[in-house]
């Protein structure tokens, strides 16, 4: 397990840097951040992605299923002197009575959601006319698409493609390497909710979204804050080969409009 997975404060500021340097400039091409804009993050975790938007003068709201994460988000925002609203709720059910948002962010969350169609239908209902939805996630088929880096075992956390083992053997390996039962359950849940780039695009279109852009990354922009690596987009030629794209893309950015 990497230190950032236990030091949530450090992870909060890492996400804020990634959004400031890479995610916000990408989104600004379609929906420039402006004071008074309403920004929602579904699956916000500690809220790091929302901090740059709050500092730009946007009204930010974060929703996450984990009460501990939303409590941390409030604490980290207070520490940073920023304002934000954070709600503990299921992202497929929350939002009744809300007046809509100009921008919705779903960063590294859709691959954890079992009801992806329900989540995207909810996002579409929460979007104002002219709004945009930004979604980013690692393809299931890429080297660490199973999020095995959260494992405490050095072998499992550093072993690429291990998550592609048959379910039975993957579970046996996790247990044999001494992983805690909650970690085993989380990794097996991620295996159950896995998502490829093509599968997500199909779901988004099926609920009424137009896909304005798809940008696969050979080197995930977040790896700059995590590992000091320079972000690199996947070459266009490789993007045209779905199987190759899904294996090589460490992240994929989607821009959607209703």
mmCIF file of C-alpha atoms in Angstrom:
data_model
loop_
_atom_site.group_PDB
_atom_site.id
_atom_site.type_symbol
_atom_site.label_atom_id
_atom_site.label_comp_id
_atom_site.label_asym_id
_atom_site.label_seq_id
_atom_site.Cartn_x
_atom_site.Cartn_y
_atom_site.Cartn_z
ATOM 1 C CA UNK A 1 0.000 0.000 0.000
ATOM 2 C CA UNK A 2 1.300 3.448 -0.912
ATOM 3 C CA UNK A 3 1.451 6.075 1.855
ATOM 4 C CA UNK A 4 -1.165 8.249 0.103
ATOM 5 C CA UNK A 5 -3.787 5.572 0.662
ATOM 6 C CA UNK A 6 -3.462 6.030 4.433
ATOM 7 C CA UNK A 7 -2.506 9.724 4.514
ATOM 8 C CA UNK A 8 -5.750 11.205 3.176
ATOM 9 C CA UNK A 9 -4.654 14.791 3.785
ATOM 10 C CA UNK A 10 -1.691 14.321 1.431
ATOM 11 C CA UNK A 11 -3.999 12.678 -1.110
ATOM 12 C CA UNK A 12 -6.434 15.612 -0.851
ATOM 13 C CA UNK A 13 -3.740 18.090 -1.857
ATOM 14 C CA UNK A 14 -2.372 15.779 -4.553
ATOM 15 C CA UNK A 15 -5.822 15.674 -6.161
ATOM 16 C CA UNK A 16 -6.137 19.444 -5.877
ATOM 17 C CA UNK A 17 -2.818 19.893 -7.732
ATOM 18 C CA UNK A 18 -3.840 17.440 -10.446
ATOM 19 C CA UNK A 19 -7.155 19.222 -10.989
ATOM 20 C CA UNK A 20 -5.502 22.657 -11.020
ATOM 21 C CA UNK A 21 -2.795 21.644 -13.513
ATOM 22 C CA UNK A 22 -4.585 19.140 -15.763
ATOM 23 C CA UNK A 23 -8.289 18.452 -15.164
ATOM 24 C CA UNK A 24 -9.498 22.042 -14.941
ATOM 25 C CA UNK A 25 -7.663 23.158 -18.136
ATOM 26 C CA UNK A 26 -9.175 20.159 -19.949
ATOM 27 C CA UNK A 27 -12.707 20.949 -18.739
ATOM 28 C CA UNK A 28 -12.245 24.683 -19.438
ATOM 29 C CA UNK A 29 -12.209 23.912 -23.163
ATOM 30 C CA UNK A 30 -15.953 23.180 -22.907
ATOM 31 C CA UNK A 31 -17.037 24.669 -19.570
ATOM 32 C CA UNK A 32 -14.698 27.382 -18.250
ATOM 33 C CA UNK A 33 -14.725 27.771 -14.478
ATOM 34 C CA UNK A 34 -16.276 31.071 -13.431
ATOM 35 C CA UNK A 35 -17.371 32.687 -10.152
ATOM 36 C CA UNK A 36 -20.878 31.655 -9.174
ATOM 37 C CA UNK A 37 -20.869 28.474 -11.259
ATOM 38 C CA UNK A 38 -22.403 25.435 -9.528
ATOM 39 C CA UNK A 39 -20.037 22.455 -9.531
ATOM 40 C CA UNK A 40 -20.951 18.990 -8.243
ATOM 41 C CA UNK A 41 -18.627 16.038 -7.714
ATOM 42 C CA UNK A 42 -20.253 12.626 -7.451
ATOM 43 C CA UNK A 43 -18.024 10.280 -5.476
ATOM 44 C CA UNK A 44 -15.999 13.204 -4.118
ATOM 45 C CA UNK A 45 -13.958 11.365 -1.490
ATOM 46 C CA UNK A 46 -12.083 14.003 0.511
ATOM 47 C CA UNK A 47 -12.972 16.689 -2.027
ATOM 48 C CA UNK A 48 -9.535 17.496 -3.421
ATOM 49 C CA UNK A 49 -10.835 17.833 -6.983
ATOM 50 C CA UNK A 50 -13.258 20.556 -5.843
ATOM 51 C CA UNK A 51 -10.720 22.789 -4.077
ATOM 52 C CA UNK A 52 -9.471 24.576 -7.241
ATOM 53 C CA UNK A 53 -13.076 25.279 -8.262
ATOM 54 C CA UNK A 54 -13.886 26.698 -4.826
ATOM 55 C CA UNK A 55 -10.836 28.923 -5.095
ATOM 56 C CA UNK A 56 -12.044 30.080 -8.518
ATOM 57 C CA UNK A 57 -15.254 31.326 -6.879
ATOM 58 C CA UNK A 58 -17.530 28.410 -7.823
ATOM 59 C CA UNK A 59 -20.161 27.012 -5.481
ATOM 60 C CA UNK A 60 -19.048 23.428 -4.917
ATOM 61 C CA UNK A 61 -20.949 20.387 -3.669
ATOM 62 C CA UNK A 62 -19.495 16.940 -3.053
ATOM 63 C CA UNK A 63 -21.453 13.720 -2.565
ATOM 64 C CA UNK A 64 -19.923 10.469 -1.330
ATOM 65 C CA UNK A 65 -21.262 7.232 0.129
ATOM 66 C CA UNK A 66 -18.620 7.172 2.889
ATOM 67 C CA UNK A 67 -19.391 9.411 5.877
ATOM 68 C CA UNK A 68 -15.727 9.410 6.907
ATOM 69 C CA UNK A 69 -14.693 10.865 3.559
ATOM 70 C CA UNK A 70 -17.239 13.698 3.650
ATOM 71 C CA UNK A 71 -16.168 14.534 7.206
ATOM 72 C CA UNK A 72 -12.553 14.701 6.020
ATOM 73 C CA UNK A 73 -13.611 16.904 3.108
ATOM 74 C CA UNK A 74 -15.200 19.419 5.475
ATOM 75 C CA UNK A 75 -12.085 19.412 7.662
ATOM 76 C CA UNK A 76 -9.649 19.795 4.757
ATOM 77 C CA UNK A 77 -11.717 22.578 3.177
ATOM 78 C CA UNK A 78 -11.808 24.419 6.500
ATOM 79 C CA UNK A 79 -8.038 24.009 6.793
ATOM 80 C CA UNK A 80 -7.609 25.425 3.281
ATOM 81 C CA UNK A 81 -9.939 28.351 4.041
ATOM 82 C CA UNK A 82 -12.372 27.292 1.314
ATOM 83 C CA UNK A 83 -16.141 26.879 1.268
ATOM 84 C CA UNK A 84 -17.887 23.724 0.141
ATOM 85 C CA UNK A 85 -20.947 21.600 0.838
ATOM 86 C CA UNK A 86 -20.436 17.889 1.408
ATOM 87 C CA UNK A 87 -23.174 15.282 1.659
ATOM 88 C CA UNK A 88 -23.031 11.597 2.597
ATOM 89 C CA UNK A 89 -25.376 9.807 0.180
ATOM 90 C CA UNK A 90 -25.622 7.251 -2.600
ATOM 91 C CA UNK A 91 -24.823 9.053 -5.856
ATOM 92 C CA UNK A 92 -27.475 7.031 -7.714
ATOM 93 C CA UNK A 93 -30.196 8.341 -5.396
ATOM 94 C CA UNK A 94 -29.146 11.826 -4.254
ATOM 95 C CA UNK A 95 -30.332 15.093 -5.756
ATOM 96 C CA UNK A 96 -34.120 15.263 -5.429
ATOM 97 C CA UNK A 97 -34.972 18.917 -4.914
ATOM 98 C CA UNK A 98 -31.657 20.214 -6.258
ATOM 99 C CA UNK A 99 -31.868 22.961 -8.883
ATOM 100 C CA UNK A 100 -29.149 21.605 -11.154
ATOM 101 C CA UNK A 101 -25.443 22.065 -11.775
ATOM 102 C CA UNK A 102 -23.336 23.645 -14.499
ATOM 103 C CA UNK A 103 -20.570 21.066 -14.178
ATOM 104 C CA UNK A 104 -20.564 17.544 -12.754
ATOM 105 C CA UNK A 105 -17.293 15.754 -12.041
ATOM 106 C CA UNK A 106 -16.889 11.993 -11.658
ATOM 107 C CA UNK A 107 -13.191 11.308 -11.175
ATOM 108 C CA UNK A 108 -12.048 7.722 -10.571
ATOM 109 C CA UNK A 109 -15.465 6.697 -9.277
ATOM 110 C CA UNK A 110 -17.530 5.119 -12.075
ATOM 111 C CA UNK A 111 -15.394 1.965 -12.018
ATOM 112 C CA UNK A 112 -16.545 1.439 -8.399
ATOM 113 C CA UNK A 113 -20.260 1.827 -9.130
ATOM 114 C CA UNK A 114 -22.351 -1.281 -9.739
ATOM 115 C CA UNK A 115 -25.306 0.603 -11.234
ATOM 116 C CA UNK A 116 -23.414 2.685 -13.791
ATOM 117 C CA UNK A 117 -26.494 3.377 -15.853
ATOM 118 C CA UNK A 118 -28.348 4.609 -12.761
ATOM 119 C CA UNK A 119 -25.439 6.878 -11.829
ATOM 120 C CA UNK A 120 -25.289 8.412 -15.297
ATOM 121 C CA UNK A 121 -29.069 8.860 -15.450
ATOM 122 C CA UNK A 122 -28.867 10.699 -12.129
ATOM 123 C CA UNK A 123 -26.027 12.884 -13.444
ATOM 124 C CA UNK A 124 -28.066 13.757 -16.514
ATOM 125 C CA UNK A 125 -31.075 14.783 -14.385
ATOM 126 C CA UNK A 126 -28.849 16.976 -12.207
ATOM 127 C CA UNK A 127 -27.281 18.792 -15.159
ATOM 128 C CA UNK A 128 -28.481 22.258 -16.178
ATOM 129 C CA UNK A 129 -29.051 23.082 -19.856
ATOM 130 C CA UNK A 130 -25.666 23.816 -21.392
ATOM 131 C CA UNK A 131 -23.853 21.987 -18.598
ATOM 132 C CA UNK A 132 -21.159 19.367 -18.937
ATOM 133 C CA UNK A 133 -20.176 16.127 -17.209
ATOM 134 C CA UNK A 134 -16.503 15.200 -16.854
ATOM 135 C CA UNK A 135 -15.737 11.531 -16.208
ATOM 136 C CA UNK A 136 -12.296 9.977 -15.749
ATOM 137 C CA UNK A 137 -11.391 6.414 -14.862
ATOM 138 C CA UNK A 138 -8.748 3.735 -15.551
ATOM 139 C CA UNK A 139 -9.784 0.995 -17.932
ATOM 140 C CA UNK A 140 -10.256 -2.377 -16.254
ATOM 141 C CA UNK A 141 -7.804 -3.977 -18.678
ATOM 142 C CA UNK A 142 -4.855 -1.707 -17.931
ATOM 143 C CA UNK A 143 -1.969 -2.916 -15.732
ATOM 144 C CA UNK A 144 -3.436 -1.635 -12.461
ATOM 145 C CA UNK A 145 -7.087 -1.403 -13.466
ATOM 146 C CA UNK A 146 -8.061 -3.538 -10.472
ATOM 147 C CA UNK A 147 -6.711 -0.919 -8.011
ATOM 148 C CA UNK A 148 -4.480 -3.628 -6.556
ATOM 149 C CA UNK A 149 -2.085 -0.872 -5.463
ATOM 150 C CA UNK A 150 -4.250 -0.465 -2.337
ATOM 151 C CA UNK A 151 -3.181 -3.937 -1.163
ATOM 152 C CA UNK A 152 -0.823 -4.146 1.800
ATOM 153 C CA UNK A 153 1.131 -7.000 0.267
ATOM 154 C CA UNK A 154 4.108 -5.658 -1.671
ATOM 155 C CA UNK A 155 3.753 -8.511 -4.159
ATOM 156 C CA UNK A 156 0.086 -7.845 -4.943
ATOM 157 C CA UNK A 157 0.347 -4.051 -4.926
ATOM 158 C CA UNK A 158 3.228 -4.066 -7.435
ATOM 159 C CA UNK A 159 2.057 -6.898 -9.693
ATOM 160 C CA UNK A 160 0.566 -5.631 -12.989
ATOM 161 C CA UNK A 161 -2.465 -7.374 -14.478
ATOM 162 C CA UNK A 162 -2.899 -9.639 -11.426
ATOM 163 C CA UNK A 163 -6.537 -8.498 -11.219
ATOM 164 C CA UNK A 164 -7.221 -10.264 -14.528
ATOM 165 C CA UNK A 165 -6.799 -13.689 -12.922
ATOM 166 C CA UNK A 166 -9.977 -15.792 -12.735
ATOM 167 C CA UNK A 167 -12.048 -14.675 -9.764
ATOM 168 C CA UNK A 168 -11.369 -17.780 -7.683
ATOM 169 C CA UNK A 169 -7.585 -17.611 -8.123
ATOM 170 C CA UNK A 170 -7.444 -13.867 -7.569
ATOM 171 C CA UNK A 171 -9.217 -14.233 -4.217
ATOM 172 C CA UNK A 172 -6.939 -17.129 -3.230
ATOM 173 C CA UNK A 173 -3.854 -15.048 -4.040
ATOM 174 C CA UNK A 174 -5.101 -12.100 -1.981
ATOM 175 C CA UNK A 175 -5.793 -14.336 1.010
ATOM 176 C CA UNK A 176 -2.499 -16.206 0.661
ATOM 177 C CA UNK A 177 -0.636 -12.867 0.706
ATOM 178 C CA UNK A 178 -2.274 -11.945 4.005
ATOM 179 C CA UNK A 179 -4.661 -9.252 2.841
ATOM 180 C CA UNK A 180 -7.300 -8.202 5.371
ATOM 181 C CA UNK A 181 -10.828 -9.334 4.661
ATOM 182 C CA UNK A 182 -12.061 -5.773 4.097
ATOM 183 C CA UNK A 183 -9.331 -5.229 1.483
ATOM 184 C CA UNK A 184 -10.162 -8.544 -0.195
ATOM 185 C CA UNK A 185 -13.837 -7.553 -0.276
ATOM 186 C CA UNK A 186 -13.017 -4.146 -1.769
ATOM 187 C CA UNK A 187 -10.761 -5.566 -4.486
ATOM 188 C CA UNK A 188 -13.279 -8.256 -5.374
ATOM 189 C CA UNK A 189 -16.020 -5.603 -5.525
ATOM 190 C CA UNK A 190 -13.911 -3.575 -7.958
ATOM 191 C CA UNK A 191 -13.529 -6.709 -10.033
ATOM 192 C CA UNK A 192 -17.318 -7.036 -10.131
ATOM 193 C CA UNK A 193 -17.907 -3.388 -11.137
ATOM 194 C CA UNK A 194 -15.098 -3.225 -13.708
ATOM 195 C CA UNK A 195 -15.513 -1.015 -16.757
ATOM 196 C CA UNK A 196 -13.839 -0.628 -20.138
ATOM 197 C CA UNK A 197 -13.699 2.578 -22.170
ATOM 198 C CA UNK A 198 -16.077 1.288 -24.840
ATOM 199 C CA UNK A 199 -18.539 -0.025 -22.234
ATOM 200 C CA UNK A 200 -18.722 3.339 -20.494
ATOM 201 C CA UNK A 201 -19.192 5.241 -23.765
ATOM 202 C CA UNK A 202 -22.107 2.948 -24.620
ATOM 203 C CA UNK A 203 -23.719 3.519 -21.212
ATOM 204 C CA UNK A 204 -23.337 7.300 -21.489
ATOM 205 C CA UNK A 205 -24.970 7.367 -24.918
ATOM 206 C CA UNK A 206 -27.762 5.032 -23.816
ATOM 207 C CA UNK A 207 -28.972 7.526 -21.174
ATOM 208 C CA UNK A 208 -28.924 10.492 -23.538
ATOM 209 C CA UNK A 209 -25.419 11.933 -23.368
ATOM 210 C CA UNK A 210 -23.457 13.085 -26.383
ATOM 211 C CA UNK A 211 -19.763 12.214 -26.093
ATOM 212 C CA UNK A 212 -17.915 15.397 -27.014
ATOM 213 C CA UNK A 213 -14.434 14.091 -26.344
ATOM 214 C CA UNK A 214 -12.572 10.937 -25.325
ATOM 215 C CA UNK A 215 -8.918 11.332 -24.351
ATOM 216 C CA UNK A 216 -7.031 8.188 -23.275
ATOM 217 C CA UNK A 217 -3.765 8.773 -21.401
ATOM 218 C CA UNK A 218 -0.697 6.587 -21.651
ATOM 219 C CA UNK A 219 0.595 8.315 -18.492
ATOM 220 C CA UNK A 220 -2.258 9.389 -16.225
ATOM 221 C CA UNK A 221 -2.037 13.145 -15.396
ATOM 222 C CA UNK A 222 -2.428 12.240 -11.707
ATOM 223 C CA UNK A 223 0.859 10.325 -11.915
ATOM 224 C CA UNK A 224 2.648 13.686 -11.982
ATOM 225 C CA UNK A 225 1.601 14.417 -8.390
ATOM 226 C CA UNK A 226 1.923 10.770 -7.328
ATOM 227 C CA UNK A 227 5.176 9.726 -9.002
ATOM 228 C CA UNK A 228 6.675 12.796 -10.684
ATOM 229 C CA UNK A 229 5.909 11.420 -14.174
ATOM 230 C CA UNK A 230 5.104 13.689 -17.088
ATOM 231 C CA UNK A 231 1.540 13.111 -18.405
ATOM 232 C CA UNK A 232 1.361 11.682 -21.924
ATOM 233 C CA UNK A 233 -1.653 11.101 -24.115
ATOM 234 C CA UNK A 234 -2.017 7.800 -25.881
ATOM 235 C CA UNK A 235 -0.976 8.161 -29.552
ATOM 236 C CA UNK A 236 -3.925 8.587 -31.901
ATOM 237 C CA UNK A 237 -3.096 5.464 -33.902
ATOM 238 C CA UNK A 238 -3.274 3.286 -30.767
ATOM 239 C CA UNK A 239 -6.542 4.932 -29.718
ATOM 240 C CA UNK A 240 -8.126 3.444 -32.845
ATOM 241 C CA UNK A 241 -7.415 -0.086 -31.623
ATOM 242 C CA UNK A 242 -9.868 -0.659 -28.731
ATOM 243 C CA UNK A 243 -8.140 -3.700 -27.234
ATOM 244 C CA UNK A 244 -4.730 -2.025 -27.313
ATOM 245 C CA UNK A 245 -6.177 1.270 -26.054
ATOM 246 C CA UNK A 246 -7.776 -0.365 -23.015
ATOM 247 C CA UNK A 247 -4.563 -2.164 -22.068
ATOM 248 C CA UNK A 248 -2.330 0.910 -22.419
ATOM 249 C CA UNK A 249 -4.593 3.706 -21.156
ATOM 250 C CA UNK A 250 -3.838 4.374 -17.481
ATOM 251 C CA UNK A 251 -6.751 6.833 -17.484
ATOM 252 C CA UNK A 252 -9.385 8.063 -19.889
ATOM 253 C CA UNK A 253 -11.059 11.499 -19.858
ATOM 254 C CA UNK A 254 -14.623 11.878 -21.135
ATOM 255 C CA UNK A 255 -16.485 15.115 -21.779
ATOM 256 C CA UNK A 256 -20.255 14.661 -21.995
ATOM 257 C CA UNK A 257 -23.210 16.933 -22.700
ATOM 258 C CA UNK A 258 -26.897 16.181 -22.506
#
